[in-house]
Short mmCIF file of C-alpha atoms in Angstrom, two decimals:
data_model
loop_
_atom_site.label_atom_id
_atom_site.label_comp_id
_atom_site.label_asym_id
_atom_site.label_seq_id
_atom_site.Cartn_x
_atom_site.Cartn_y
_atom_site.Cartn_z
CA MET C 1 57.03 75.36 -110.87
CA ALA C 2 57.92 73.14 -107.95
CA ALA C 3 55.40 70.73 -105.88
CA PHE C 4 54.35 72.12 -102.90
CA SER C 5 56.51 70.07 -100.00
CA GLY C 6 54.77 69.88 -97.00
CA SER C 7 51.33 71.91 -95.84
CA ALA C 8 52.95 74.61 -94.37
CA GLU C 9 54.26 76.06 -98.03
CA TYR C 10 50.71 75.32 -99.29
CA GLU C 11 49.45 77.62 -96.53
CA ARG C 12 52.06 80.32 -97.27
CA ASN C 13 51.32 80.13 -100.67
CA LYS C 14 47.72 79.71 -101.36
CA ASN C 15 46.48 83.51 -101.21
CA LYS C 16 48.90 84.09 -103.41
CA ILE C 17 47.15 81.89 -105.79
CA GLN C 18 44.37 82.98 -107.87
CA ASP C 19 41.26 81.42 -109.62
CA PRO C 20 40.72 83.28 -112.91
CA THR C 21 37.13 82.12 -112.99
CA MET C 22 36.67 83.61 -109.51
CA ARG C 23 37.17 86.98 -110.23
CA THR C 24 35.57 90.01 -108.03
CA LEU C 25 34.56 93.34 -110.23
CA PRO C 26 36.74 95.89 -108.90
CA ARG C 27 34.88 98.91 -106.88
CA GLU C 28 34.27 102.24 -108.98
CA PRO C 29 34.05 105.33 -107.66
CA ASP C 30 31.16 106.90 -105.93
CA ARG C 31 30.54 109.22 -108.66
CA ARG C 32 29.22 106.34 -111.00
CA GLY C 33 27.00 104.62 -109.00
CA ALA C 34 24.84 102.21 -109.89
CA LEU C 35 25.74 102.57 -113.94
CA ALA C 36 28.93 100.80 -113.71
CA PRO C 37 27.68 97.26 -113.01
CA PHE C 38 25.59 97.98 -115.84
CA MET C 39 28.54 98.66 -117.95
CA LYS C 40 30.50 95.68 -117.34
CA MET C 41 27.60 92.80 -117.52
CA ALA C 42 26.65 94.28 -121.17
CA LYS C 43 30.50 94.40 -122.03
CA ALA C 44 30.69 91.00 -120.62
CA ILE C 45 27.82 89.74 -122.70
CA ARG C 46 29.17 91.15 -125.89
CA LYS C 47 32.27 89.18 -125.31
CA GLN C 48 29.98 85.76 -124.91
CA ALA C 49 28.49 86.95 -128.11
CA GLN C 50 31.97 87.56 -129.67
CA THR C 51 32.67 83.73 -127.94
CA ALA C 52 29.10 82.32 -129.53
CA GLU C 53 30.40 83.58 -132.74
CA ARG C 54 33.79 82.05 -132.96
CA VAL C 55 32.24 78.57 -131.91
CA ALA C 56 29.83 78.29 -134.59
CA SER C 57 32.28 79.26 -137.03
CA ALA C 58 34.37 76.79 -136.22
CA THR C 59 32.01 73.78 -135.56
CA ALA C 60 31.08 70.97 -138.35
CA ASP C 61 27.47 70.63 -137.25
CA ALA C 62 25.75 72.46 -139.12
CA PHE C 63 22.95 72.45 -136.58
CA VAL C 64 25.03 73.69 -133.99
CA ALA C 65 26.54 76.37 -134.97
CA ASN C 66 22.89 77.38 -136.19
CA GLN C 67 22.26 77.33 -132.73
CA MET C 68 25.00 79.24 -131.58
CA ARG C 69 24.67 82.09 -133.42
CA SER C 70 20.97 82.13 -132.41
CA LEU C 71 22.70 82.50 -129.01
CA ALA C 72 24.82 85.35 -130.15
CA HIS C 73 22.37 87.07 -131.44
CA ALA C 74 20.52 86.70 -127.88
CA PHE C 75 23.54 88.19 -125.95
CA ARG C 76 23.72 90.87 -128.29
CA SER C 77 20.17 91.68 -127.67
CA GLN C 78 20.60 91.49 -123.99
CA ALA C 79 23.66 93.92 -124.20
CA GLU C 80 21.77 96.54 -125.94
CA ILE C 81 18.35 96.00 -123.42
CA LEU C 82 21.19 96.73 -120.74
CA LYS C 83 23.03 99.88 -122.86
CA LYS C 84 19.34 101.48 -123.09
CA LYS C 85 18.79 101.11 -119.22
CA GLU C 86 22.48 102.64 -118.22
CA LYS C 87 21.41 105.63 -120.37
CA LYS C 88 18.23 105.87 -119.05
CA LYS C 89 19.63 106.04 -115.24
CA LYS C 90 22.50 108.19 -116.49
CA LYS C 91 19.78 110.64 -118.10
CA GLN C 92 17.90 110.44 -114.45
CA SER C 93 20.98 111.30 -112.37
CA ARG C 94 21.54 114.30 -114.34
CA SER C 95 18.32 115.53 -114.35
CA GLY C 96 17.01 115.07 -110.83
#
């Protein structure tokens, strides 16, 4: 990748460069309303739980491994709570 030769080139290209950690959530269709954020958050939390489990199995320190497994368990519990909230809201929106 070539280095920027000047500020004008930087200004032209800065909008093309995206930091993957600064992603925004895509807008959901109106028919789903407020339920979509719960689903996306639950999925993200489950992914964090998987990462914590992977770190726990890869680390040599038993204390750290135990802490990471505990964190993974907490993440999974939180994801389940969000899933239950989602189902409850979905059920209420269908009946109302």
